[in-house]
Each structure stands twice: as C-alpha cells, then as structure tokens.
Amino acid sequence: MATKPYEPNMVLVNEVFDVVGTRPIRPDGADKVTGRALYGADFNIAGLLHGKILRSPHAHARIKSIDTSKAEALAGVSAVVTAKDLPNTKGGVIVEVGEGNTALKYLRDNILAGEKVLYTGHAVAAVAASSPHIAEEAAALIDIQYEVLDHVLTAPESMKDGAPLLHEDLKTKELGETTDKTSNLASHFRHSKGELEKGFDEAEVVVEREFNTVTVHQGYIEPQPATALWNEDGRLHIWCSTQGSFVVRDSCAKILDIPVSQIRVVPMEIGGGFGGKIDVYLEPVAALLSKKTAHPVKLVMSRADVFQGTGPTSGCCVKVKIGAKKDGTITAAQAYLAFEAGAYPGSPVGAAGMSVFAAYDVDNVVVDGYDVVVNKPKTAAYRAPGAPNAAFAVEQVVDELAGELGIDPIDLRLMNASKEGTRRADGPVFPRIGCVEVLEAMKDHPHYSAPLDGPNQGRGVSVGFWFNIGFASTCNISVNDDGTINLVEGSVDIGGTRASGSMQAAEVLGIAMEDVRPTVADTDSVGYTALTAGSRTTFATGWAAYEAAQDIKRQMIERAAKIWDVDVESVELEKGEFKSKTDSELCMSFKELASKLSTTGGPIVGRAAVNPKGAGGSFAGNIVDVEVDPETGKTKILRFTAVQDVGKAVHPSYVEGQMQGGSVQGIGWALNEEYFMDEEGGMTNTSLLDYRMPTSLDLPMIDTVIVEVANPGHPYGVRGVGEANIIPPLPAIANAIHSATGLRMQRLPMNPGAIMEAIWKEGK
Amino acid sequence: MATKPYEPNMVLVNEVFDVVGTRPIRPDGADKVTGRALYGADFNIAGLLHGKILRSPHAHARIKSIDTSKAEALAGVSAVVTAKDLPNTKGGVIVEVGEGNTALKYLRDNILAGEKVLYTGHAVAAVAASSPHIAEEAAALIDIQYEVLDHVLTAPESMKDGAPLLHEDLKTKELGETTDKTSNLASHFRHSKGELEKGFDEAEVVVEREFNTVTVHQGYIEPQPATALWNEDGRLHIWCSTQGSFVVRDSCAKILDIPVSQIRVVPMEIGGGFGGKIDVYLEPVAALLSKKTAHPVKLVMSRADVFQGTGPTSGCCVKVKIGAKKDGTITAAQAYLAFEAGAYPGSPVGAAGMSVFAAYDVDNVVVDGYDVVVNKPKTAAYRAPGAPNAAFAVEQVVDELAGELGIDPIDLRLMNASKEGTRRADGPVFPRIGCVEVLEAMKDHPHYSAPLDGPNQGRGVSVGFWFNIGFASTCNISVNDDGTINLVEGSVDIGGTRASGSMQAAEVLGIAMEDVRPTVADTDSVGYTALTAGSRTTFATGWAAYEAAQDIKRQMIERAAKIWDVDVESVELEKGEFKSKTDSELCMSFKELASKLSTTGGPIVGRAAVNPKGAGGSFAGNIVDVEVDPETGKTKILRFTAVQDVGKAVHPSYVEGQMQGGSVQGIGWALNEEYFMDEEGGMTNTSLLDYRMPTSLDLPMIDTVIVEVANPGHPYGVRGVGEANIIPPLPAIANAIHSATGLRMQRLPMNPGAIMEAIWKEGK
C-alpha cells in the first residue's frame, strides 16, 4: 500500500518540490520493524519497582475509608499512595487551590479519587512493590469501604432534574456565564448566524432527526506505560508513552505542584494515541510512588485499565434540523449537541459545535452545545474530537434532504459548499479551503459512477471538516562535516513525522531526506513543543524544521561568501548548490561546504521556534458501497474511497496511511465499536476480543485520493492530515445502509443487532 | 575543602560578576553522590552480548597465524574478530588507503594488530559471547602463533643504529621533510631564536644536565567501557566513556570507513580521563563484533587492560643547558627532548618543545625534539602532555643556576619571566599572561617565608606553562515558562563543566545558576563540539553558553519590546530585569517575561557555535616543603602550595579542585608512579596495588592560590585551569629534595630506592 505510486494528477493547487512530495524510507523504520525501538514498557532502570493501581468497582460511590495496612505489610511492598499523597489535600480530600482552580482539583481527582469514585475503573490507590505480581496482590489487599450511589450514564439522563449529582461544586456555565445552578450540565453554549426562523420559513423542505452515539475508545495498540524517578535533587524524571512530552511536563507540574523545570519527560516510542495519549493518568501516580520509595517506579496498564481508566470519546445525543428550497439552497440549519464529558467537564462538544455545519455555507444557523458529566471515564481527545458524532447526524440529514429534493447528494453539497470567505456560525471566516475540490474529486471519481452489482447493496457519501491546529514547535539543526544534518525536534513521532519534518528541512537545503538524521529529544534537550495531535506535527514542527534550515542556509551562505571573499548578498543556495550570482566559477555543493566548516570558522548550528495559529482546515469525503445481509443484519463494506484535501502531501505514503487509518477507525466506530455497559455502570467488554475493532478481514482496500489545495499559511502549503478522514465514514456508511435497505440508522454502532432491530421495527 | 571561603584578595586583574565566581551546588551532584549517574559499564540493552579482547603476551612479535576455530566452537560464543575484519585489509594485513594515510593504517593497527604486535597488551582478537566469562574463556582458546622479535623500550635505545625496527614503512621526518630513512625516529623538529652560541658566550654561569623519566599512566578510576550496536539500518550507536563524543564519532568513522553521520555516540558519565579517554580502543572492536552478530556488544577493560592496552604518557630523555650572567640574566637556553611515542608515532614532544622555556624571556634558544617509537603502548594525552617531563628538567636547571648565582630562585625566575610581548622560540608572541603575577603571588605567600623546622627538610619552587586550547563548541538554550532555561551542550562533563557552562549562561541573563538545567547530549542531538581536554571546556563551551544566552537575550528583548509596543533599541536587560531605557514604568523580570512567552508569540530558543583559537596560556607555580628520611629514602610532602593564573575562576571550588588534583597527580608522578618493565618488555605492576598512586594518607592539604589575570580573549576572562597545575610539582619536589639532601635527582620516580641509590652514590 505504502509503495503504491502517487498520482500527481490529483495535485490541484500546489507546487512540485524536490523532496517534499516524494516517498523516501522512514528514518525510524529499521528500529520499528526489527523490534529495537524502545517503547515505554521496555524501559528498565536499576532499582526499578513495579506499581499497580487499584480501581473502583463502582460507577458512583462515596469512599468511606481506605485501609492500606494489609497491603503495606505484604513482603515486597514498598509504598501505597492514595489521593492524600497529592498536593493540596485536606483529610484525604483534594481541595481547590484558589479562585478558578476547580479544573485543577478535577485533574488531581481523576488521578486518584478523593471523596468519591465517579466511574467504574476510577483510580483509588496504588502500590509499589518489587514485582508486578506482588503489587497486584497488594492492591487486592487494600480495603476500601464504599457507600454506593446512584449513577447516570448518558447526557440526556444526566441532564434530567433529579438525576444523581456527580459534583456538588459544579456550577453550570450558561452562554459563558457561571450560574448558581448545581447540576451535571457543565456548560451550554450557542453559536448563531442570521435569523433561524426566517431561514426555516424560506425552506420548502425541512428534515429533522435525532441521533445517539455511545462511548468508543481510540483503541491504540499500546497500553499506557509510565516510569518515574523522583530524584534526590528534587528533579522528577518521567519515561512514558505520550503524544506530548511537554504536555506531560506541564500536567505533572500542575498536578504535583512543582515547577515545570523540575520535571524531565523522556518520550519513548509510542504505539498509537489518536488523542488518547495527551492526558496523563499513570505519570503522577508513578511520581508519588517514586517520591515515597526513593526508587524509580514503573506502571503499565492492562487493556481493561485502558478501557476503564483512560479517556474514550463521548457518547452523545445530537438533533439536527435543516431546511432547503426546492432548488437545493439550504436556508437554515439547527443543531442540538449534548455530549457526555465523562466524570469531569470537558467533552469535545465545543469542536463539534464549531465543525457541525462547517462544510455548508448557510445564512441562518443556530447551534446549541451541552457539556454533560456522567459516571463514565473522563473523555479524552479522539481524532477530530466531536466532529464524527456531529457529522453522523448532519450528513445523514443532508442525505435525506437530497433524497427528498431529488438532487444528487454530492451536487446538493456542492451547491451549498463552504468556500473562501464563508463565515462559520461560530465566527471565523474561511481562508482558502478545499471543500469544493474534495466534492468535485468525489464526483469525478470512477467509484461514484460505477454501477452497484447486487441486491441489498447501497452507496453513501458524506463530507467532514476538521480545523487542524497550530501551536508552538521548535527545532535545532546542526551540520555534520559529511554533508548531512542532525535535526532535533520535540514532537513525538506517531505517524512518520521524523520523516516529514526531515523532508521539509532537506527541501530548504537542497539535500536528500536520507541526509537528515532526526532525533526526538526529551524536554530538557529541546525547546517547548506542543503535542503531536490536531494534525499539527507535519504542519508546525515541519515548519520549525523549515525555519531552522533557513537559519542554517543563512549561515552557510555567509560562510561561502567568507570563503570566496565576496558579498553575502551575491551568494545563493539553489538545489543544494551554493553559487555566486555574478561569478559562475564560484560554486560549491552543500556537502563540499559542510566539509569545510571546521577549517573556515567552525561548526554551524541553527534553531527555530514557530507558533502558528492554525494549520488551515481540511475537508475529507467518502464514497462507500455496502451490502447488508437482511438475514443477519451484517454490513459488509464492498468499496471505500477516501478523498481529502491535505494542502500538500509531504510524504504521500504516510498521507495515504493516515487516510486509510482514519477511514478504518470510522468504519469500526460506525459498525461495531461500543462500551457495552451493564446495569451497575460497568463496562462488560474490556478486552479487544469483546470490543470489536475492524481487522483486515473486515475491510476492502481503502482507496485514497489526495487533493492538494495549498494552505497559504505554510511554506509548502501543508494543512495537516491526521483527523478529517475519520469524520465522513460514520454518516457515509449510514447513508449507504439507507441506500441498501431504506433504513435511516439513528444510533451507533450500526451492528447486526441494531440493523435487525431496525428491520423488524420498520417491517422491511 | 570545596567549601573553604574563596579569597577575593587573590583576584588580580578581573571583574566581579553575579554568578561567575560564586560556588553553587553542581547540577549533577545528586546523581553522582547517590550512585544514580550512569557510567559506561552500567549501560545495558536488550540482547546484549559481552566481549573480551585477547592481547599480545609479547612486546614485539610477528603474527604467524591466528586460529579462532576453537573459540568459535565454544557454546555461547557469537563471533570472533581480528584485524582482517577492519576495512582496507589484505590477507589480514591492514593496508594504507591512499597517499599519506599511514596514520590511518597505524590507527587501525592499534585497534587490532595486523602483521605484528608492537607491545605487550596490543589487542589481537576479540570475542563476543553470551557472558563475559564465556568471552574470556573463548579468548583463551584463540590460538596465535608468534615469531618473537627483539624489542626496545626507551627513546635513546630505540634511536640507536641497529635497534629493532618497529615499522618497516616509518620514514623519519627531519625538520618537516619526510626523508628516505627508515628508523624508529618518527620525526625531529627544531625551534630556534637568536644566536645560541653567542648567548652561551655571554653567559658567566652555565648549567647542563640530563634527565630521564619513565612511562606513567593517567590512572583514571574508571576503566574504559564501550557498547556498540550496529543497527540494521546501517547506523552505528556507541555508548562509551569518553572525553569527546564527537572525537569518538570522527575516529570510528575513519577506522571503520563509514560517514560520521552513520554514527551516534552517547557519552555516558565519565570516571576520569586526564587525556587518556580521547583515543578510541574498544569502540571500533565492539562495533565490528556488533556488525558480525547483529547484537549490541559491550566491552569493559580490566585495570591490567587499561595499563597495557591504553595510552599512558611518554617516558623521555631530556637534556637542558642554560647560561646566565652573574646578575641573573639568562642569555641562552638549549633543550634536547627525546620522547617515547609508544608503538606508533605521536608523543607529546611537540607540546614539550613549545612549552619547555615558555616561562622565560630568553633571547637565544634552541630546542630539538625527537618523536621515537618504542615497544610500549601508543602514548596518549595526559594533563598538559609533555610539559611536566620538560619542566622536570628545565626547572631543576634553573634551580641549580639560582644556587650557583646566589639569587633567590623566585627572584631569578621573576628577572627572566615571560610577559605580554615575549616571543617564544616556536614563534608565537604572548598576549597578556600571568607569569609574573603567579611568581609574585608565590613570593608573597606566607609559605615562602615560613621557616623549615627540622633536619632533612627542604623547600623547592618551580613554575610551569600550559597553552589551553580553543576549538569548536556549540550550545542550545530554550526558555521554560517558569523562568528557567535548559542548556544543551556537547561537552562531556568531567570536572564540573555542567556548572561552569550554566553559570556563564546565567550571568548573561541575570538568573541564578540553579535556574539553568544543563544536559550533555549525544552526537545526534547537539552541534559539533570538540573534546573535553586542553583545559578548554569552561573556556570554549562556556563561551558557547554565553553566546547562546546572548541569542536568548536578544529575542527576549524583542519580545519585551513587542509586549510594551516600544522600540527594541529602547529595551535592555540588566541583572535579570528587562527595562525600558526611557520609561521607568516598563520593567519585567526574566521570570515574568518567560511566563508570558507562550501567549505573546511562542517559545524562544537560542543557539551558538564558537571556534576560538586558544584559551590564553596559564602559568602555575608550586612551593613545596619535603622531609627526606635518610634511612629509608622516603620523601614526605610536608607542605604544598599551588598557585595558578586561571584568568577567571568561574566556580572557584572546582578551580581549587583542579589545582589540587593536578598537584596530587604531579606528586605521584614525581615520587612513585612508573611502568615497571621486565626483561621481556612486559609491565609487572598492572594493578593499583602495585602501581603506586598517592592516597590521602600520603598528602598534606594542598593549599591553593587562585590568580586571576583576565584573558582578553574570553567574555569573562577565562583561561582554563585543568592542566598547568600538574607541571610544577615534579621539579618543585626535586628542588625540595635537593634543598633537603643536596641530591640532584635526574630520574623519575624519585622513590625511596632511587633516593637511597643517590645517597649511596654521592656518599651523602
């Protein structure tokens, strides 16, 4: 798949470069395929102790007492920690540390529960012992007395009057203002544009539907690991698997109440994150255990820990109403988004609210968003957080509208597509974007005109939008005297960003990517760099690599001018050759000049820090063919085409991989994945045998079409590519199921049981 | 000792700074005192194999055959390597790879012997096995047939006609020209100035003496370790104990014939080097074993390996003749320096030739230097290489001259002392130096006027000069939002340079040293940085830290100006406060501004590369009182005062430590240390029980006097401090013995046996 030839005919609006846009072998490839790459769980250090976390068996309960004495007495046990070992606790209860620090209190409380446990799997205590087995045995000896409370698991239930209250100090924020109301509704926001009622009055067709989705997990292959050493000099060293070493540094500094510079985070290789490895879970606990034992302590999650103790993404209830004229003009759109935050405020409803109608240029819009706490793990980011849930609703309503209007669903989207200058309901005006180009590429694709060739088959389409973030990245570069460069970056490499950053630096200097040696450094050894998430890394860290290479280029030009004894202004670097603009005799390759540095003034090093606001939004679209077995309800994906505007595909193979990966995660979310909860609020399917993710046997080849509408806000036009691709699969598959069966699926997952129920209900 | 109050009255010509010149706790202290610091032998990695090197039992022999079959057949053995595994070998013999590459051939030949073994301990073969014990057993099973040849161990013997010839391809270089003569004399140089004969004609007193010294070792506490992993992607990773990670990279690239960028060297903590950990020994062998086994391979030397297989410093024969007028004016000086290079060319005779008369402003000088190969390990650098040997001769002759002239020995030196403008015989003209200031500090010191209080006691003085080198260093700095900075450097920290570099960066930014987090990075993660040696690190890497901090300062000032919306030129940084020069309301501490970076444009990172020519020479002097037991010949050091011009003592405690350490090594060299060779050319005292280094019981407190004559070639006037202090102890102790006994000791070591022999010979 990775070696499939790249089709430059799909490049719409971008330049062709020498290195950017090619498909070199990744620098970290050998280590990863030979098993040499060191992941968090591989990390061992002299004197290492092993930890185990004891988790709540209840979805909601008050902690009456914790007796750790039996655990502490077990031979081989070095320490037990509970919430009272966290800073700012009073009698074992975490207290606020000042005005507006409820968030910090919640952050600490999610690390080790204070007064109450708020979800099954909530960490309550942890043990450090000489072996993982003793630690596990000791954890089982901790005696916790609970007063079990009623629990609530969905946003609609949780918002009802009389619902069990999770937090006595949670005051609802209403349209930006904190109210006196204590409830499970953390906040309600509204975006509006135009006059909604007038818009619906103008409409000739209106479709309104409600959709519900359940909790799903990112499903990264590597469970969280963390080792901490709280050293005698007060410095805390952390080795972990994270999407952001500086995020871990910042979070642990807050949770543990120590300055950031007292912490050094070493990001080990990461086995997937998809947003789920941004928040910290184990790191502060390992740190507390290390502080208490004066030994390094390692914690590694089981898969059940991962499902129950880390953040999945929200289940939600979304209602969408869209009105259009008969000619297809959408006149009004309204969305109600109630998202589960999990046990503490902070669902992705904000992003859902900003993205829900982003693909459409509609004059009259109202979006209401509700962030609701429930007795489930605090949600975390998951690939385009919130947008797939919202798109599952909107794109089905648009599909239904197209059906009622008798307009081709791609044409209807094209007629109403957002473009440069379109203002979103949440305020921003789009710069140059590729929504139209993605839709046109879908329409032009052979897949869209290919006939379906059997009964119970159907075809669906949809589009999705994601922002792609900016934020800070830094890089350092040094020149080796063999004409290569070393690139030091702070971005954890999940999807090939060692390569994509190296390629952008190589492009500037006119050298090959193979002449760049990238290193992902720890937080002591490189400048502040934001997380690897939000599709930002190739965009922002690549940009930092570009700027650091420019710093090198400037100094190399100065050196060439010094060697030739000419004006700096008269020297240029073109395709790896330093040249005099006036004297054609004066010419030297990058490699030649690199070999002369030590004798002409010494080494050259470069640095850059960038801090872009955003990476330029990305649109993705799918064409999906399915066949639904009317006897079993099983949906088979027959053909799948993923189209995405990536601005510039720095390494097209990795772009295709991202598009395929996002599509597959979307397929799993659409058809099978779910937290299956029992009546006590516990998850019953906490293994990958029972939590059903797609395997290669469930999937056709995912065809990809890279669209390149250059992002004017990046030197090479990069937009970022990791997220938008997970948005369209959910509604595209739902629309395909509708096309195959006539059923409008309003709940996820659309698994065989759900399909059969719908068939029986509709009598089809 | 380290907390002894610093006496600022000894600061002669330098400024007082806020951080530079203070005595903060070292950043690496906790790790080192608690045993957490990881040294090369502590490094372990999954799949590690253990290696053992088989060494020659003969001082000089032709290798007739090597049969590795029995070793390879031993269970647990993965590979055996010999010279034929090195690049550019032909039939097991290392060949030259092109014009002028004899040096490279010799470099490879010293790693694993080709045609001949040239010293007892010369590495011949190496084994990788599953345990160090199996490796050792296997090494013993390698069957090597030798044809033993005559050997030669000293320079005078080796230069004789008919001496056994070490190299058939070694052509003598005579005054810079390669001759046709094949001999053990690698080269002869001459420095001259004025008219020597005329000078001696003008002299009224002439003293001429011959001195001989034997091989001594640096005696670092940590034997060499090295682990190598030659990865499947062709990259070679090396973890070792070295004074220069980039030196290891460069050396291994040459020896193994691969580009430097294919190698990553991770410098582990180092347990002493003193010059002996610059050359590579184990690293290329571990690399070859790793290549052959596809596993990481670790080699660790025993103490006997260290003595026999690494580079000690030269034994030598030095003849010195000095003439003076009765008024004390030295009119002529001549030196003959014949230095043992060990088995391959490259003794420190060059440095000896440049430094021998450096303390004296003499009009008529001739210095002849001879670099001579002998059947002993190839010499390596050892603290001011060559200078102590030369000073042992010159400073005794000056002492004798003072006696004959009836002039106080310090006065005689002051009358003839080098100063700014003095031209050395080898060419250079001194910039501002502190020779006079050091001599005056000695003369003014209470020690010099204190009476001796017993029989058989004597007092000696002497001075020594060392260059202190420059070379390339790079640093990166990033600013943390808690107002601290991270400093990344390429210099291995032997003597506290994490602290001394951090202090120079802190000084620029007006923050405390404790607010700097220094990291010594691997060769992938920082720009090219020369070795930690030549007293250069605090000078050059400190300077790079200074410049990187200036880069930070510039950008922080820009940011402050941006925040205040004022001109950049109107903002300054003074003692950690950013201020407007015109508006006193505008003021912000470094910490405040650091905390605002993320919201005002993003992170700030800085970088610098420096490449100074030299660090400004350093002079050191000693006053030593001894008591010589006429019954046993044992010399007891009663009192020892070390004076040194250091330019600026960045961290006075470490400066004092260097002065004390150099003094102690000088005392050991003077009184006890030696390679005791048997008739077969083997060393008989290869343990630290038999190789007698001073212990604390042998020593008085070493008093230190720091003299600060600012080096105009460094921002804080630093000169470097690690080496000059080892030069004066040898002759000062000899002069003290002469003062106590009337004996003029012309051989090292001046151990009880030598003293007794001299007593018997002189009949005293």
Coordinates of C-alpha atoms in Angstrom, one line a residue, chain A residues 83-284:
Chain A
A83 CA -5.4 10.9 47.0
K84 CA -4.0 12.1 50.3
D85 CA -0.5 12.0 48.8
L86 CA -1.5 14.5 46.2
P87 CA -0.7 18.2 46.9
N88 CA -3.5 20.4 48.4
T89 CA -5.5 17.6 50.1
K90 CA -7.2 18.0 53.4
G91 CA -8.1 14.8 55.3
G92 CA -7.6 12.8 52.1
V93 CA -9.9 15.1 50.1
I94 CA -8.4 17.2 47.3
V95 CA -9.2 20.8 47.8
E96 CA -9.3 23.7 45.4
V97 CA -6.1 25.7 45.5
G98 CA -7.6 29.1 44.7
E99 CA -10.0 31.0 42.6
G100 CA -11.0 29.2 39.4
N101 CA -8.9 26.1 40.2
T102 CA -11.8 23.7 40.1
A103 CA -10.2 22.3 36.9
L104 CA -7.0 21.5 38.8
K105 CA -9.0 19.9 41.6
Y106 CA -10.8 17.7 39.0
L107 CA -7.5 17.0 37.3
R108 CA -6.0 15.7 40.5
D109 CA -9.2 13.9 41.5
N110 CA -9.1 11.9 38.2
I111 CA -5.5 10.8 39.0
L112 CA -6.5 9.4 42.4
A113 CA -10.1 9.6 43.6
G114 CA -10.7 11.8 46.7
E115 CA -14.1 11.8 48.3
K116 CA -16.0 9.8 45.7
V117 CA -15.3 7.5 42.8
L118 CA -17.1 8.7 39.7
Y119 CA -16.8 5.8 37.3
T120 CA -16.0 2.1 37.3
G121 CA -12.3 2.0 36.9
H122 CA -11.6 5.3 38.7
A123 CA -8.1 5.0 40.2
V124 CA -8.3 5.0 44.1
A125 CA -4.9 3.8 45.3
A126 CA -1.6 2.5 44.0
V127 CA 1.1 0.2 45.3
A128 CA 4.8 0.0 44.5
A129 CA 6.4 -3.4 45.0
S130 CA 9.4 -5.5 44.0
S131 CA 7.4 -7.2 41.2
P132 CA 4.2 -6.5 39.3
H133 CA 2.7 -9.7 40.8
I134 CA 3.3 -8.6 44.4
A135 CA 2.0 -5.2 43.5
E136 CA -1.2 -6.8 42.1
E137 CA -1.5 -9.0 45.2
A138 CA -1.0 -6.0 47.5
A139 CA -3.6 -3.9 45.6
A140 CA -6.1 -6.6 46.2
L141 CA -5.4 -6.3 50.0
I142 CA -6.3 -2.6 50.2
D143 CA -9.6 -2.5 52.0
I144 CA -11.9 0.3 50.7
Q145 CA -15.3 0.8 52.2
Y146 CA -17.8 2.4 49.7
E147 CA -21.2 3.9 50.0
V148 CA -22.6 3.1 46.6
L149 CA -24.6 5.9 45.0
D150 CA -27.0 6.0 42.0
H151 CA -25.2 6.6 38.7
V152 CA -26.1 8.1 35.4
L153 CA -24.5 7.1 32.1
T154 CA -25.9 9.3 29.2
A155 CA -26.2 13.0 28.6
P156 CA -30.0 13.1 28.3
E157 CA -30.4 11.1 31.5
S158 CA -27.8 13.2 33.3
M159 CA -29.4 16.5 32.4
K160 CA -32.8 15.4 33.9
D161 CA -33.9 17.0 37.1
G162 CA -33.3 14.6 39.9
A163 CA -30.5 12.8 38.2
P164 CA -27.7 11.6 40.6
L165 CA -25.4 14.6 41.0
L166 CA -21.7 13.9 40.3
H167 CA -20.1 17.0 41.7
E168 CA -21.6 19.2 44.4
D169 CA -19.4 22.1 43.3
L170 CA -20.1 22.0 39.6
K171 CA -21.9 25.3 38.6
T172 CA -23.4 25.3 35.2
K173 CA -21.9 27.8 32.8
E174 CA -24.6 29.2 30.6
L175 CA -23.6 31.1 27.5
G176 CA -20.2 31.9 29.0
E177 CA -21.6 33.0 32.4
T178 CA -21.2 30.8 35.6
T179 CA -24.6 30.4 37.2
D180 CA -25.6 29.4 40.7
K181 CA -27.2 26.2 39.4
T182 CA -25.5 23.0 40.6
S183 CA -26.1 20.2 38.1
N184 CA -24.5 17.7 35.8
L185 CA -24.6 20.2 33.0
A186 CA -21.2 21.8 33.0
S187 CA -21.9 24.3 30.3
H188 CA -24.2 25.3 27.5
F189 CA -23.0 27.4 24.6
R190 CA -24.8 28.7 21.5
H191 CA -23.4 29.8 18.1
S192 CA -25.8 31.7 15.8
K193 CA -25.8 33.4 12.5
G194 CA -28.6 35.1 10.6
E195 CA -32.2 34.5 11.5
L196 CA -33.0 30.9 12.1
E197 CA -36.8 31.2 11.9
K198 CA -36.7 33.3 8.8
G199 CA -34.5 30.6 7.3
F200 CA -36.8 27.8 8.1
D201 CA -39.7 29.9 6.8
E202 CA -38.0 30.2 3.5
A203 CA -37.4 26.5 3.3
E204 CA -39.6 24.3 1.2
V205 CA -38.3 21.0 2.6
V206 CA -37.2 20.5 6.3
V207 CA -35.7 17.4 7.7
E208 CA -35.3 17.0 11.5
R209 CA -33.8 13.9 13.2
E210 CA -32.3 12.8 16.5
F211 CA -29.2 10.7 16.6
N212 CA -27.4 9.0 19.5
T213 CA -23.9 7.6 19.8
V214 CA -22.2 5.7 22.6
T215 CA -18.8 5.7 24.1
V216 CA -15.9 4.4 21.9
H217 CA -12.2 4.2 22.6
Q218 CA -9.3 5.2 20.4
G219 CA -8.1 1.6 20.6
Y220 CA -4.3 2.3 20.3
I221 CA -2.4 -0.9 20.4
E222 CA 0.0 0.1 23.2
P223 CA -1.5 0.3 26.7
Q224 CA -0.2 3.3 28.7
P225 CA 3.1 2.8 30.5
A226 CA 5.0 5.3 32.7
T227 CA 8.1 5.1 34.8
A228 CA 9.0 7.9 37.2
L229 CA 12.1 8.7 39.2
W230 CA 11.8 11.4 41.8
N231 CA 15.5 12.0 42.3
E232 CA 17.3 13.1 45.5
D233 CA 17.9 16.5 43.9
G234 CA 14.2 17.1 43.6
R235 CA 14.1 16.6 39.9
L236 CA 11.4 14.3 38.6
H237 CA 12.3 12.1 35.5
I238 CA 9.4 10.5 33.6
W239 CA 9.7 8.0 30.8
C240 CA 6.3 7.4 29.2
S241 CA 4.3 7.0 26.0
T242 CA 2.7 10.3 25.2
Q243 CA 1.6 12.5 22.4
G244 CA 3.2 15.4 24.0
S245 CA 6.3 15.3 26.3
F246 CA 5.8 19.0 27.2
V247 CA 2.1 18.3 27.9
V248 CA 3.1 15.6 30.4
R249 CA 5.6 18.1 31.9
D250 CA 3.0 20.8 32.2
S251 CA 0.3 18.5 33.5
C252 CA 2.5 16.8 36.1
A253 CA 3.9 20.2 37.2
K254 CA 0.3 21.3 37.9
I255 CA -0.9 18.1 39.5
L256 CA 2.2 17.7 41.7
D257 CA 2.6 21.4 42.3
I258 CA 6.2 21.7 41.3
P259 CA 7.8 24.0 38.6
V260 CA 8.0 22.6 35.1
S261 CA 11.8 22.8 35.1
Q262 CA 11.9 20.3 37.9
I263 CA 10.5 17.7 35.5
R264 CA 12.2 16.0 32.6
V265 CA 10.0 13.9 30.4
V266 CA 11.6 11.4 28.1
P267 CA 9.1 10.4 25.4
M268 CA 9.6 6.8 24.5
E269 CA 8.3 5.4 21.2
I270 CA 4.5 5.5 21.1
G271 CA 2.2 2.7 19.9
G272 CA -0.7 4.8 18.8
G273 CA -2.5 7.6 20.6
F274 CA -5.2 9.1 18.4
G275 CA -5.7 11.8 21.0
G276 CA -5.9 9.3 23.9
K277 CA -2.3 9.8 25.0
I278 CA -2.4 13.5 25.7
D279 CA -3.9 13.4 29.2
V280 CA -1.8 11.9 32.0
Y281 CA -3.0 9.0 34.1
L282 CA -0.1 7.0 35.4
E283 CA 2.7 9.6 35.4
P284 CA 1.7 11.5 38.6

